[in-house]
Amino acid sequence: MAGERDLHELLRQLRPEVAPGRYVFCSFPGRVPAGLRPVVTVAEPEGITAVVEQQEAEALGLDYAYPAVWITLRSLPQPSAGGTPMVRDETGMAIATAVAGRLAEHGISCNVVAGFHHDHLFVAADHAERAVRVLERLAAG
């Protein structure tokens, strides 16, 4: 069965889900310290970026930036045309672009991370509630 390809329909199916807690971005020169439990890591030539719970970063005395909330973009149980993971084709990228663009129209920046099953947004903590309202309005059409 082919998945949905219509961008407007896929956006209508979005259900933003906010994870509990706050998350922060940390940077390490070589590798993530043993025992640290990041929810996202990105390897760059300059070092490793790890997104971790703020509470964990503070308990370990780590320097961090960008206290954020983690919003997962869930959808109704219908896969995109590329299969369940929306990142497999241009449809998933169009969704992420539309979501980030709509948030930007409302003065809300976000860090978009594409997972295998869902897209995830990290939005500045002080904009979290407003971001969820914008996403819910986007889904409502």
Tab-separated table of N, CA and C in Angstrom:
chain	number	residue	atom	x	y	z
A	1	MET	N	0.840	-1.186	0.000
A	1	MET	CA	0.000	0.000	0.000
A	1	MET	C	0.878	1.240	0.000
A	2	ALA	N	0.685	2.103	-0.946
A	2	ALA	CA	1.467	3.327	-1.029
A	2	ALA	C	1.053	4.277	0.081
A	3	GLY	N	2.018	4.973	0.626
A	3	GLY	CA	1.734	5.928	1.686
A	3	GLY	C	1.274	7.263	1.128
A	4	GLU	N	0.850	8.116	2.019
A	4	GLU	CA	0.362	9.446	1.655
A	4	GLU	C	1.523	10.295	1.141
A	5	ARG	N	1.296	11.038	0.062
A	5	ARG	CA	2.311	11.928	-0.489
A	5	ARG	C	1.863	13.394	-0.453
A	6	ASP	N	0.597	13.645	-0.230
A	6	ASP	CA	0.082	15.008	-0.235
A	6	ASP	C	0.554	15.743	1.012
A	7	LEU	N	1.334	16.801	0.805
A	7	LEU	CA	1.915	17.539	1.920
A	7	LEU	C	0.847	18.084	2.856
A	8	HIS	N	-0.225	18.634	2.308
A	8	HIS	CA	-1.271	19.206	3.159
A	8	HIS	C	-1.922	18.137	4.028
A	9	GLU	N	-2.124	16.964	3.465
A	9	GLU	CA	-2.714	15.871	4.234
A	9	GLU	C	-1.745	15.391	5.310
A	10	LEU	N	-0.475	15.280	4.980
A	10	LEU	CA	0.516	14.859	5.971
A	10	LEU	C	0.609	15.878	7.114
A	11	LEU	N	0.548	17.157	6.778
A	11	LEU	CA	0.583	18.187	7.824
A	11	LEU	C	-0.667	18.112	8.691
A	12	ARG	N	-1.787	17.796	8.081
A	12	ARG	CA	-3.036	17.674	8.835
A	12	ARG	C	-2.944	16.535	9.853
A	13	GLN	N	-2.158	15.544	9.548
A	13	GLN	CA	-2.026	14.381	10.416
A	13	GLN	C	-1.013	14.578	11.552
A	14	LEU	N	-0.275	15.678	11.539
A	14	LEU	CA	0.752	15.895	12.563
A	14	LEU	C	0.151	16.010	13.954
A	15	ARG	N	0.814	15.397	14.889
A	15	ARG	CA	0.440	15.476	16.297
A	15	ARG	C	1.701	15.747	17.103
A	16	PRO	N	1.954	17.028	17.459
A	16	PRO	CA	3.165	17.322	18.228
A	16	PRO	C	3.061	16.753	19.639
A	17	GLU	N	4.124	16.136	20.091
A	17	GLU	CA	4.161	15.546	21.431
A	17	GLU	C	5.405	16.065	22.152
A	18	VAL	N	5.189	16.708	23.278
A	18	VAL	CA	6.288	17.297	24.039
A	18	VAL	C	6.797	16.293	25.070
A	19	ALA	N	8.097	16.040	25.028
A	19	ALA	CA	8.725	15.158	26.019
A	19	ALA	C	8.884	15.918	27.326
A	20	PRO	N	8.801	15.227	28.447
A	20	PRO	CA	9.005	15.918	29.720
A	20	PRO	C	10.448	16.389	29.871
A	21	GLY	N	10.641	17.445	30.629
A	21	GLY	CA	11.981	17.931	30.925
A	21	GLY	C	12.481	18.962	29.931
A	22	ARG	N	13.712	19.373	30.159
A	22	ARG	CA	14.402	20.323	29.298
A	22	ARG	C	15.654	19.641	28.769
A	23	TYR	N	16.061	20.034	27.562
A	23	TYR	CA	17.210	19.439	26.900
A	23	TYR	C	18.172	20.541	26.502
A	24	VAL	N	19.468	20.230	26.526
A	24	VAL	CA	20.500	21.223	26.227
A	24	VAL	C	21.519	20.621	25.262
A	25	PHE	N	22.253	21.501	24.602
A	25	PHE	CA	23.269	21.103	23.633
A	25	PHE	C	24.642	21.250	24.276
A	26	CYS	N	25.415	20.174	24.258
A	26	CYS	CA	26.778	20.163	24.786
A	26	CYS	C	27.728	19.810	23.645
A	27	SER	N	28.979	20.244	23.764
A	27	SER	CA	29.973	19.940	22.746
A	27	SER	C	31.189	19.296	23.401
A	28	PHE	N	31.726	18.267	22.729
A	28	PHE	CA	32.889	17.545	23.243
A	28	PHE	C	33.909	17.412	22.120
A	29	PRO	N	35.206	17.556	22.438
A	29	PRO	CA	36.221	17.543	21.384
A	29	PRO	C	36.400	16.200	20.679
A	30	GLY	N	36.261	15.086	21.361
A	30	GLY	CA	36.557	13.814	20.712
A	30	GLY	C	35.414	12.826	20.717
A	31	ARG	N	34.861	12.590	21.891
A	31	ARG	CA	33.762	11.638	21.999
A	31	ARG	C	32.895	12.009	23.190
A	32	VAL	N	31.726	11.421	23.230
A	32	VAL	CA	30.800	11.663	24.330
A	32	VAL	C	31.365	10.986	25.575
A	33	PRO	N	31.395	11.683	26.704
A	33	PRO	CA	31.914	11.062	27.929
A	33	PRO	C	31.151	9.793	28.310
A	34	ALA	N	31.875	8.827	28.815
A	34	ALA	CA	31.268	7.560	29.236
A	34	ALA	C	30.166	7.835	30.260
A	35	GLY	N	29.060	7.157	30.097
A	35	GLY	CA	27.951	7.286	31.031
A	35	GLY	C	26.946	8.366	30.679
A	36	LEU	N	27.319	9.300	29.800
A	36	LEU	CA	26.377	10.342	29.390
A	36	LEU	C	25.317	9.714	28.491
A	37	ARG	N	24.065	10.110	28.675
A	37	ARG	CA	22.954	9.525	27.919
A	37	ARG	C	22.326	10.547	26.984
A	38	PRO	N	22.970	10.828	25.856
A	38	PRO	CA	22.390	11.795	24.908
A	38	PRO	C	21.173	11.228	24.196
A	39	VAL	N	20.254	12.120	23.828
A	39	VAL	CA	19.109	11.712	23.020
A	39	VAL	C	19.402	11.936	21.541
A	40	VAL	N	20.399	12.757	21.244
A	40	VAL	CA	20.850	13.010	19.878
A	40	VAL	C	22.352	13.256	19.932
A	41	THR	N	23.082	12.742	18.949
A	41	THR	CA	24.486	13.103	18.787
A	41	THR	C	24.739	13.444	17.326
A	42	VAL	N	25.633	14.392	17.117
A	42	VAL	CA	26.034	14.776	15.773
A	42	VAL	C	27.556	14.877	15.777
A	43	ALA	N	28.189	14.137	14.876
A	43	ALA	CA	29.648	14.179	14.748
A	43	ALA	C	30.021	15.194	13.674
A	44	GLU	N	30.869	16.143	14.055
A	44	GLU	CA	31.356	17.161	13.132
A	44	GLU	C	32.875	17.198	13.246
A	45	PRO	N	33.557	17.756	12.272
A	45	PRO	CA	35.022	17.836	12.370
A	45	PRO	C	35.491	18.560	13.637
A	46	GLU	N	34.698	19.523	14.112
A	46	GLU	CA	35.095	20.291	15.298
A	46	GLU	C	34.838	19.549	16.604
A	47	GLY	N	34.034	18.493	16.569
A	47	GLY	CA	33.721	17.754	17.791
A	47	GLY	C	32.357	17.112	17.719
A	48	ILE	N	31.934	16.580	18.843
A	48	ILE	CA	30.651	15.896	18.955
A	48	ILE	C	29.665	16.814	19.666
A	49	THR	N	28.502	16.999	19.075
A	49	THR	CA	27.409	17.690	19.750
A	49	THR	C	26.504	16.618	20.331
A	50	ALA	N	26.148	16.790	21.597
A	50	ALA	CA	25.231	15.856	22.249
A	50	ALA	C	24.092	16.650	22.864
A	51	VAL	N	22.874	16.210	22.606
A	51	VAL	CA	21.700	16.798	23.239
A	51	VAL	C	21.345	15.893	24.410
A	52	VAL	N	21.342	16.489	25.607
A	52	VAL	CA	21.094	15.716	26.830
A	52	VAL	C	20.080	16.448	27.704
A	53	GLU	N	19.526	15.715	28.644
A	53	GLU	CA	18.625	16.365	29.593
A	53	GLU	C	19.408	17.406	30.384
A	54	GLN	N	18.819	18.557	30.563
A	54	GLN	CA	19.486	19.641	31.272
A	54	GLN	C	19.885	19.210	32.675
A	55	GLN	N	19.026	18.476	33.329
A	55	GLN	CA	19.298	18.002	34.691
A	55	GLN	C	20.572	17.150	34.726
A	56	GLU	N	20.750	16.290	33.729
A	56	GLU	CA	21.943	15.449	33.660
A	56	GLU	C	23.188	16.296	33.414
A	57	ALA	N	23.092	17.259	32.491
A	57	ALA	CA	24.231	18.130	32.200
A	57	ALA	C	24.655	18.904	33.446
A	58	GLU	N	23.680	19.424	34.174
A	58	GLU	CA	24.000	20.179	35.387
A	58	GLU	C	24.594	19.285	36.472
A	59	ALA	N	24.064	18.073	36.618
A	59	ALA	CA	24.585	17.143	37.624
A	59	ALA	C	26.034	16.770	37.338
A	60	LEU	N	26.398	16.741	36.054
A	60	LEU	CA	27.769	16.384	35.671
A	60	LEU	C	28.669	17.605	35.514
A	61	GLY	N	28.121	18.798	35.737
A	61	GLY	CA	28.911	20.025	35.631
A	61	GLY	C	29.327	20.363	34.212
A	62	LEU	N	28.528	19.979	33.236
A	62	LEU	CA	28.868	20.228	31.830
A	62	LEU	C	28.458	21.626	31.397
A	63	ASP	N	29.256	22.222	30.520
A	63	ASP	CA	28.860	23.468	29.880
A	63	ASP	C	27.815	23.121	28.818
A	64	TYR	N	26.830	23.983	28.682
A	64	TYR	CA	25.789	23.712	27.696
A	64	TYR	C	25.198	25.008	27.183
A	65	ALA	N	24.424	24.864	26.113
A	65	ALA	CA	23.735	26.001	25.513
A	65	ALA	C	22.330	25.573	25.106
A	66	TYR	N	21.492	26.532	24.875
A	66	TYR	CA	20.168	26.375	24.274
A	66	TYR	C	19.240	25.441	25.054
A	67	PRO	N	18.821	25.830	26.252
A	67	PRO	CA	17.802	25.040	26.950
A	67	PRO	C	16.523	24.983	26.093
A	68	ALA	N	16.088	23.780	25.817
A	68	ALA	CA	14.997	23.596	24.862
A	68	ALA	C	14.029	22.524	25.327
A	69	VAL	N	12.871	22.519	24.686
A	69	VAL	CA	11.944	21.402	24.846
A	69	VAL	C	12.085	20.533	23.607
A	70	TRP	N	11.764	19.277	23.781
A	70	TRP	CA	11.847	18.292	22.704
A	70	TRP	C	10.429	17.978	22.248
A	71	ILE	N	10.133	18.312	21.011
A	71	ILE	CA	8.819	18.054	20.433
A	71	ILE	C	8.975	17.003	19.338
A	72	THR	N	8.286	15.893	19.483
A	72	THR	CA	8.282	14.860	18.447
A	72	THR	C	7.065	15.082	17.562
A	73	LEU	N	7.283	15.064	16.260
A	73	LEU	CA	6.183	15.225	15.311
A	73	LEU	C	5.639	13.841	14.978
A	74	ARG	N	4.642	13.454	15.724
A	74	ARG	CA	3.979	12.179	15.459
A	74	ARG	C	2.888	12.434	14.430
A	75	SER	N	2.383	11.378	13.845
A	75	SER	CA	1.309	11.526	12.871
A	75	SER	C	0.293	10.425	13.086
A	76	LEU	N	-0.837	10.586	12.427
A	76	LEU	CA	-1.821	9.516	12.445
A	76	LEU	C	-1.150	8.289	11.854
A	77	PRO	N	-1.597	7.103	12.171
A	77	PRO	CA	-0.871	5.903	11.759
A	77	PRO	C	-0.974	5.564	10.279
A	78	GLN	N	-0.541	6.489	9.449
A	78	GLN	CA	-0.480	6.229	8.011
A	78	GLN	C	0.908	6.644	7.558
A	79	PRO	N	1.671	5.760	6.950
A	79	PRO	CA	3.037	6.109	6.558
A	79	PRO	C	3.065	7.100	5.414
A	80	SER	N	4.177	7.809	5.323
A	80	SER	CA	4.391	8.652	4.153
A	80	SER	C	4.699	7.741	2.973
A	81	ALA	N	4.794	8.298	1.802
A	81	ALA	CA	5.000	7.497	0.595
A	81	ALA	C	6.318	6.736	0.643
A	82	GLY	N	7.290	7.207	1.376
A	82	GLY	CA	8.575	6.535	1.448
A	82	GLY	C	8.593	5.421	2.470
A	83	GLY	N	7.472	5.114	3.096
A	83	GLY	CA	7.426	4.117	4.160
A	83	GLY	C	7.200	4.834	5.465
A	84	THR	N	7.153	4.125	6.569
A	84	THR	CA	6.897	4.749	7.867
A	84	THR	C	7.870	5.879	8.163
A	85	PRO	N	9.178	5.688	7.982
A	85	PRO	CA	10.094	6.799	8.248
A	85	PRO	C	9.938	7.888	7.194
A	86	MET	N	9.559	9.082	7.624
A	86	MET	CA	9.331	10.164	6.684
A	86	MET	C	10.612	10.698	6.074
A	87	VAL	N	11.764	10.384	6.635
A	87	VAL	CA	13.010	10.947	6.160
A	87	VAL	C	13.500	10.282	4.874
A	88	ARG	N	12.877	9.213	4.427
A	88	ARG	CA	13.388	8.457	3.286
A	88	ARG	C	13.187	9.139	1.942
A	89	ASP	N	12.360	10.112	1.841
A	89	ASP	CA	12.176	10.765	0.552
A	89	ASP	C	11.929	12.253	0.745
A	90	GLU	N	11.674	12.919	-0.363
A	90	GLU	CA	11.494	14.370	-0.321
A	90	GLU	C	10.253	14.784	0.461
A	91	THR	N	9.290	13.879	0.644
A	91	THR	CA	8.084	14.216	1.396
A	91	THR	C	8.436	14.578	2.828
A	92	GLY	N	9.296	13.780	3.448
A	92	GLY	CA	9.713	14.054	4.821
A	92	GLY	C	10.433	15.388	4.944
A	93	MET	N	11.279	15.688	3.986
A	93	MET	CA	11.988	16.965	4.008
A	93	MET	C	11.019	18.128	3.838
A	94	ALA	N	9.995	17.947	3.008
A	94	ALA	CA	9.005	19.005	2.807
A	94	ALA	C	8.230	19.273	4.091
A	95	ILE	N	7.933	18.219	4.846
A	95	ILE	CA	7.229	18.392	6.115
A	95	ILE	C	8.092	19.192	7.085
A	96	ALA	N	9.348	18.799	7.234
A	96	ALA	CA	10.254	19.501	8.147
A	96	ALA	C	10.405	20.964	7.745
A	97	THR	N	10.499	21.220	6.447
A	97	THR	CA	10.636	22.587	5.956
A	97	THR	C	9.375	23.395	6.250
A	98	ALA	N	8.218	22.805	6.017
A	98	ALA	CA	6.958	23.501	6.275
A	98	ALA	C	6.790	23.820	7.757
A	99	VAL	N	7.135	22.872	8.599
A	99	VAL	CA	7.000	23.067	10.043
A	99	VAL	C	7.958	24.146	10.524
A	100	ALA	N	9.224	24.045	10.139
A	100	ALA	CA	10.209	25.047	10.561
A	100	ALA	C	9.848	26.425	10.027
A	101	GLY	N	9.355	26.464	8.790
A	101	GLY	CA	8.948	27.738	8.204
A	101	GLY	C	7.788	28.376	8.936
A	102	ARG	N	6.787	27.563	9.295
A	102	ARG	CA	5.636	28.110	10.022
A	102	ARG	C	6.060	28.629	11.390
A	103	LEU	N	6.926	27.893	12.071
A	103	LEU	CA	7.419	28.376	13.369
A	103	LEU	C	8.189	29.682	13.193
A	104	ALA	N	9.024	29.766	12.152
A	104	ALA	CA	9.791	30.985	11.893
A	104	ALA	C	8.871	32.178	11.632
A	105	GLU	N	7.752	31.951	10.948
A	105	GLU	CA	6.784	33.025	10.712
A	105	GLU	C	6.272	33.605	12.022
A	106	HIS	N	6.311	32.811	13.078
A	106	HIS	CA	5.847	33.247	14.393
A	106	HIS	C	7.010	33.619	15.312
A	107	GLY	N	8.202	33.791	14.741
A	107	GLY	CA	9.365	34.209	15.507
A	107	GLY	C	9.930	33.120	16.404
A	108	ILE	N	9.683	31.860	16.060
A	108	ILE	CA	10.153	30.738	16.870
A	108	ILE	C	11.168	29.951	16.055
A	109	SER	N	12.410	29.915	16.528
A	109	SER	CA	13.415	29.108	15.843
A	109	SER	C	13.401	27.704	16.421
A	110	CYS	N	13.899	26.759	15.636
A	110	CYS	CA	13.969	25.387	16.117
A	110	CYS	C	15.140	24.668	15.482
A	111	ASN	N	15.552	23.620	16.132
A	111	ASN	CA	16.573	22.732	15.616
A	111	ASN	C	15.838	21.464	15.223
A	112	VAL	N	15.835	21.125	13.937
A	112	VAL	CA	15.117	19.959	13.435
A	112	VAL	C	16.077	18.779	13.335
A	113	VAL	N	15.665	17.655	13.891
A	113	VAL	CA	16.440	16.421	13.807
A	113	VAL	C	15.544	15.358	13.195
A	114	ALA	N	16.000	14.752	12.126
A	114	ALA	CA	15.225	13.690	11.487
A	114	ALA	C	15.674	12.348	12.048
A	115	GLY	N	14.748	11.659	12.672
A	115	GLY	CA	15.014	10.303	13.117
A	115	GLY	C	14.513	9.322	12.076
A	116	PHE	N	14.699	8.061	12.328
A	116	PHE	CA	14.243	7.044	11.386
A	116	PHE	C	12.720	6.999	11.312
A	117	HIS	N	12.050	7.216	12.443
A	117	HIS	CA	10.592	7.096	12.491
A	117	HIS	C	9.853	8.434	12.562
A	118	HIS	N	10.503	9.463	13.076
A	118	HIS	CA	9.826	10.745	13.269
A	118	HIS	C	10.817	11.887	13.092
A	119	ASP	N	10.272	13.070	12.861
A	119	ASP	CA	11.066	14.291	12.949
A	119	ASP	C	10.926	14.810	14.373
A	120	HIS	N	11.980	15.460	14.843
A	120	HIS	CA	12.005	15.982	16.207
A	120	HIS	C	12.444	17.437	16.149
A	121	LEU	N	11.827	18.251	16.979
A	121	LEU	CA	12.171	19.665	17.066
A	121	LEU	C	12.688	19.959	18.458
A	122	PHE	N	13.738	20.745	18.514
A	122	PHE	CA	14.184	21.291	19.794
A	122	PHE	C	13.930	22.787	19.701
A	123	VAL	N	13.031	23.262	20.556
A	123	VAL	CA	12.558	24.644	20.531
A	123	VAL	C	12.937	25.292	21.855
A	124	ALA	N	13.424	26.519	21.806
A	124	ALA	CA	13.792	27.233	23.034
A	124	ALA	C	12.675	27.089	24.059
A	125	ALA	N	13.059	26.765	25.283
A	125	ALA	CA	12.101	26.443	26.337
A	125	ALA	C	11.052	27.534	26.532
A	126	ASP	N	11.447	28.795	26.406
A	126	ASP	CA	10.483	29.877	26.639
A	126	ASP	C	9.489	30.053	25.489
A	127	HIS	N	9.656	29.301	24.397
A	127	HIS	CA	8.708	29.357	23.273
A	127	HIS	C	7.915	28.070	23.108
A	128	ALA	N	8.055	27.144	24.033
A	128	ALA	CA	7.482	25.801	23.885
A	128	ALA	C	5.963	25.808	23.710
A	129	GLU	N	5.257	26.439	24.610
A	129	GLU	CA	3.794	26.415	24.536
A	129	GLU	C	3.294	27.062	23.254
A	130	ARG	N	3.900	28.172	22.897
A	130	ARG	CA	3.501	28.867	21.671
A	130	ARG	C	3.802	28.006	20.446
A	131	ALA	N	4.936	27.315	20.447
A	131	ALA	CA	5.302	26.444	19.322
A	131	ALA	C	4.272	25.330	19.146
A	132	VAL	N	3.854	24.718	20.240
A	132	VAL	CA	2.863	23.644	20.155
A	132	VAL	C	1.553	24.187	19.595
A	133	ARG	N	1.141	25.371	20.035
A	133	ARG	CA	-0.105	25.957	19.497
A	133	ARG	C	0.011	26.205	17.988
A	134	VAL	N	1.159	26.728	17.548
A	134	VAL	CA	1.370	26.962	16.117
A	134	VAL	C	1.295	25.653	15.342
A	135	LEU	N	1.917	24.596	15.874
A	135	LEU	CA	1.895	23.289	15.196
A	135	LEU	C	0.494	22.702	15.168
A	136	GLU	N	-0.240	22.871	16.228
A	136	GLU	CA	-1.621	22.369	16.254
A	136	GLU	C	-2.490	23.119	15.257
A	137	ARG	N	-2.272	24.430	15.122
A	137	ARG	CA	-3.025	25.215	14.130
A	137	ARG	C	-2.623	24.799	12.708
A	138	LEU	N	-1.339	24.510	12.507
A	138	LEU	CA	-0.884	24.048	11.205
A	138	LEU	C	-1.583	22.745	10.831
A	139	ALA	N	-1.678	21.831	11.784
A	139	ALA	CA	-2.349	20.548	11.537
A	139	ALA	C	-3.848	20.751	11.291
A	140	ALA	N	-4.432	21.725	11.944
A	140	ALA	CA	-5.869	21.973	11.777
A	140	ALA	C	-6.189	22.612	10.427
A	141	GLY	N	-5.154	23.086	9.749
A	141	GLY	CA	-5.360	23.681	8.422
A	141	GLY	C	-5.463	25.159	8.506
